[in-house]
mmCIF file of C-alpha atoms in Angstrom:
data_model
loop_
_atom_site.group_PDB
_atom_site.id
_atom_site.type_symbol
_atom_site.label_atom_id
_atom_site.label_comp_id
_atom_site.label_asym_id
_atom_site.label_seq_id
_atom_site.Cartn_x
_atom_site.Cartn_y
_atom_site.Cartn_z
ATOM 1 C CA MET A 4 104.748 69.143 88.567
ATOM 2 C CA LEU A 5 107.594 66.885 86.494
ATOM 3 C CA LYS A 6 111.339 67.742 87.402
ATOM 4 C CA MET A 7 114.047 67.013 85.032
ATOM 5 C CA ASN A 8 117.265 67.399 86.302
ATOM 6 C CA ARG A 9 119.865 67.190 83.304
ATOM 7 C CA THR A 10 123.443 67.099 83.823
ATOM 8 C CA PHE A 11 125.824 67.642 80.971
ATOM 9 C CA GLY A 12 129.235 66.236 80.362
ATOM 10 C CA ASN A 13 131.337 66.619 77.326
ATOM 11 C CA CYS A 14 129.641 67.835 73.996
ATOM 12 C CA PRO A 15 126.411 68.836 75.541
ATOM 13 C CA TYR A 16 125.575 70.463 72.253
ATOM 14 C CA GLU A 17 125.141 66.676 70.660
ATOM 15 C CA GLU A 18 122.650 65.545 73.415
ATOM 16 C CA ARG A 19 119.017 66.238 73.922
ATOM 17 C CA TYR A 20 115.622 64.641 74.730
ATOM 18 C CA ILE A 21 112.030 65.205 73.852
ATOM 19 C CA ILE A 22 108.936 63.886 75.908
ATOM 20 C CA TYR A 23 105.899 62.738 74.458
ATOM 21 C CA LYS A 24 102.466 62.177 75.620
ATOM 22 C CA GLY A 25 101.370 58.782 74.876
ATOM 23 C CA ASN A 26 103.563 55.453 74.353
ATOM 24 C CA SER A 27 105.053 56.833 70.663
ATOM 25 C CA THR A 28 106.732 59.503 68.803
ATOM 26 C CA SER A 29 103.636 60.103 67.312
ATOM 27 C CA GLY A 30 101.885 61.567 70.704
ATOM 28 C CA GLN A 31 102.046 65.060 71.094
ATOM 29 C CA SER A 32 105.299 66.730 71.661
ATOM 30 C CA ILE A 33 105.387 67.954 75.513
ATOM 31 C CA PHE A 34 108.895 68.872 76.230
ATOM 32 C CA LYS A 35 111.939 69.512 73.872
ATOM 33 C CA GLN A 36 115.194 70.366 75.704
ATOM 34 C CA PRO A 37 116.351 73.658 74.426
ATOM 35 C CA PHE A 38 120.001 73.612 73.009
ATOM 36 C CA ILE A 39 122.688 73.515 75.568
ATOM 37 C CA TYR A 40 126.079 74.451 74.498
ATOM 38 C CA ILE A 41 127.739 74.528 78.327
ATOM 39 C CA SER A 42 128.140 71.714 80.332
ATOM 40 C CA GLY A 43 126.979 71.672 83.717
ATOM 41 C CA ASN A 44 123.412 71.007 85.587
ATOM 42 C CA TYR A 45 120.317 72.170 84.509
ATOM 43 C CA THR A 46 116.960 72.065 85.773
ATOM 44 C CA PHE A 47 113.394 72.289 83.817
ATOM 45 C CA THR A 48 110.034 71.871 85.307
ATOM 46 C CA VAL A 49 106.964 71.586 83.439
ATOM 47 C CA CYS A 50 103.181 70.637 84.627
ATOM 48 C CA LEU A 51 102.166 67.316 83.432
ATOM 49 C CA GLU A 52 98.609 65.522 83.597
ATOM 50 C CA GLY A 53 98.679 61.756 84.961
ATOM 51 C CA GLY A 54 99.149 59.157 81.957
ATOM 52 C CA GLU A 55 101.763 57.544 80.175
ATOM 53 C CA TYR A 56 104.643 59.253 78.652
ATOM 54 C CA LEU A 57 107.648 58.410 76.205
ATOM 55 C CA LEU A 58 111.173 59.862 76.574
ATOM 56 C CA LYS A 59 113.451 59.955 73.531
ATOM 57 C CA MET A 60 117.035 60.497 74.324
ATOM 58 C CA MET A 61 119.378 61.333 71.135
ATOM 59 C CA ASP A 62 122.851 62.077 70.428
ATOM 60 C CA ASP A 63 124.611 63.474 66.993
ATOM 61 C CA ASP A 64 127.188 61.172 67.233
ATOM 62 C CA ASP A 65 128.203 58.160 69.747
ATOM 63 C CA GLY A 66 125.772 58.582 72.810
ATOM 64 C CA TRP A 67 125.814 60.837 75.847
ATOM 65 C CA SER A 68 129.184 61.241 77.722
ATOM 66 C CA VAL A 69 129.622 59.141 80.384
ATOM 67 C CA ASP A 70 128.708 61.765 83.070
ATOM 68 C CA SER A 71 125.603 63.059 81.299
ATOM 69 C CA PHE A 72 122.218 61.762 82.495
ATOM 70 C CA LEU A 73 118.721 62.769 82.956
ATOM 71 C CA THR A 74 116.679 62.223 86.345
ATOM 72 C CA LEU A 75 112.958 62.271 86.072
ATOM 73 C CA SER A 76 111.135 63.195 89.571
ATOM 74 C CA LEU A 77 107.864 64.415 91.050
ATOM 75 C CA PRO A 78 107.458 66.665 94.176
ATOM 76 C CA ASP A 79 106.981 63.344 96.404
ATOM 77 C CA TYR A 80 109.515 60.661 94.593
ATOM 78 C CA THR A 81 112.139 60.034 91.834
ATOM 79 C CA ILE A 82 110.821 58.292 88.715
ATOM 80 C CA ASP A 83 114.137 57.266 87.616
ATOM 81 C CA THR A 84 117.538 58.060 85.929
ATOM 82 C CA TYR A 85 118.186 57.558 82.260
ATOM 83 C CA GLN A 86 121.341 57.858 80.069
ATOM 84 C CA LEU A 87 121.762 57.452 76.358
ATOM 85 C CA ALA A 88 124.117 54.096 76.036
ATOM 86 C CA ARG A 89 127.404 54.970 74.369
ATOM 87 C CA ASN A 90 127.402 54.165 70.430
ATOM 88 C CA LYS A 91 123.903 54.774 70.333
ATOM 89 C CA ARG A 92 122.035 57.820 68.545
ATOM 90 C CA GLU A 93 118.774 57.516 70.057
ATOM 91 C CA ASP A 94 116.990 55.356 72.455
ATOM 92 C CA TYR A 95 113.406 55.539 74.253
ATOM 93 C CA ALA A 96 111.971 54.915 77.881
ATOM 94 C CA LEU A 97 108.000 54.814 78.780
ATOM 95 C CA PHE A 98 107.424 56.560 82.349
ATOM 96 C CA SER A 99 103.969 57.230 83.912
ATOM 97 C CA ILE A 100 102.495 60.134 85.987
ATOM 98 C CA PRO A 101 99.754 59.159 88.482
ATOM 99 C CA ASP A 102 96.593 60.528 87.954
ATOM 100 C CA SER A 103 96.356 63.503 90.291
ATOM 101 C CA THR A 104 92.867 63.294 91.295
ATOM 102 C CA THR A 105 93.158 59.540 92.735
ATOM 103 C CA GLN A 106 97.068 58.846 93.527
ATOM 104 C CA ARG A 107 98.495 61.939 94.604
ATOM 105 C CA PRO A 108 97.649 65.537 95.042
ATOM 106 C CA ASN A 109 97.833 68.261 92.208
ATOM 107 C CA TYR A 110 100.827 70.144 92.217
ATOM 108 C CA CYS A 111 100.446 72.106 89.256
ATOM 109 C CA ASN A 112 98.124 75.122 88.410
ATOM 110 C CA GLU A 113 96.061 73.417 85.505
ATOM 111 C CA ASP A 114 95.435 76.979 83.935
ATOM 112 C CA GLU A 115 99.024 77.460 82.800
ATOM 113 C CA ASP A 116 101.931 75.823 81.147
ATOM 114 C CA SER A 117 104.937 76.918 82.800
ATOM 115 C CA VAL A 118 108.563 76.312 82.692
ATOM 116 C CA GLU A 119 111.730 76.937 85.060
ATOM 117 C CA VAL A 120 115.459 76.492 84.028
ATOM 118 C CA PHE A 121 117.928 76.548 86.608
ATOM 119 C CA PHE A 122 121.664 76.485 85.499
ATOM 120 C CA ASN A 123 124.962 76.308 87.663
ATOM 121 C CA HIS A 124 128.272 76.217 86.562
ATOM 122 C CA LEU A 125 131.211 76.359 88.573
ATOM 123 C CA SER A 126 134.426 77.645 86.678
ATOM 124 C CA GLY A 127 137.441 79.091 88.549
ATOM 125 C CA HIS A 128 135.938 81.084 91.187
ATOM 126 C CA SER A 129 132.728 82.668 89.573
ATOM 127 C CA LEU A 130 129.301 80.686 89.912
ATOM 128 C CA CYS A 131 127.170 81.557 86.894
ATOM 129 C CA THR A 132 123.372 81.203 87.463
ATOM 130 C CA LEU A 133 120.344 81.356 85.036
ATOM 131 C CA ARG A 134 116.929 81.135 85.915
ATOM 132 C CA VAL A 135 114.021 81.734 83.555
ATOM 133 C CA SER A 136 110.401 80.974 85.080
ATOM 134 C CA ASP A 137 107.636 82.155 82.330
ATOM 135 C CA HIS A 138 104.430 81.582 81.089
ATOM 136 C CA LEU A 139 105.814 79.591 77.641
ATOM 137 C CA ASN A 140 104.888 77.400 75.004
ATOM 138 C CA ILE A 141 107.487 74.782 75.457
ATOM 139 C CA THR A 142 107.245 73.130 72.077
ATOM 140 C CA ASP A 143 107.191 76.347 69.693
ATOM 141 C CA GLY A 144 110.212 77.796 68.601
ATOM 142 C CA PRO A 145 113.454 78.455 70.646
ATOM 143 C CA LEU A 146 113.299 78.797 74.532
ATOM 144 C CA LEU A 147 114.601 82.510 75.223
ATOM 145 C CA MET A 148 116.540 82.978 78.514
ATOM 146 C CA ASP A 149 117.441 85.971 80.607
ATOM 147 C CA LYS A 150 121.062 85.471 82.128
ATOM 148 C CA THR A 151 122.189 86.779 85.522
ATOM 149 C CA TYR A 152 125.986 86.171 86.711
ATOM 150 C CA ASP A 153 127.091 86.089 90.412
ATOM 151 C CA SER A 154 130.785 86.123 91.075
ATOM 152 C CA TYR A 155 132.287 84.869 94.674
#
């Protein structure tokens, strides 16, 4: 299970990323970040098989905000933290997922693709929480989300 912890600073609607299977953008698109409008912390999880993957980071204007970043991790370790540099519109990074049969236990159910999204945004005295957990084809069409809001 690949965990993608995404923190957005200013202008999150300009920032996005895509993960491809293999080492080029001609590979299969595995995950496309859904459109995000509100700054905050978001966590996406997706099952991936072992192998090499390409992360493509993009921005509509001048790179990700200084307080925007993406951390990729597996249940037993952090792969790395990435940030699209200022004044860049896109950049790439390669990362690998170990083969589950030889290097680590299989944390995913191979019969289903799933995505979980968690959003926490502190605004004044209210904590807004969004959670989606469903069986989705995450590369086809928009990611539709149900919202719940908890106030303190």
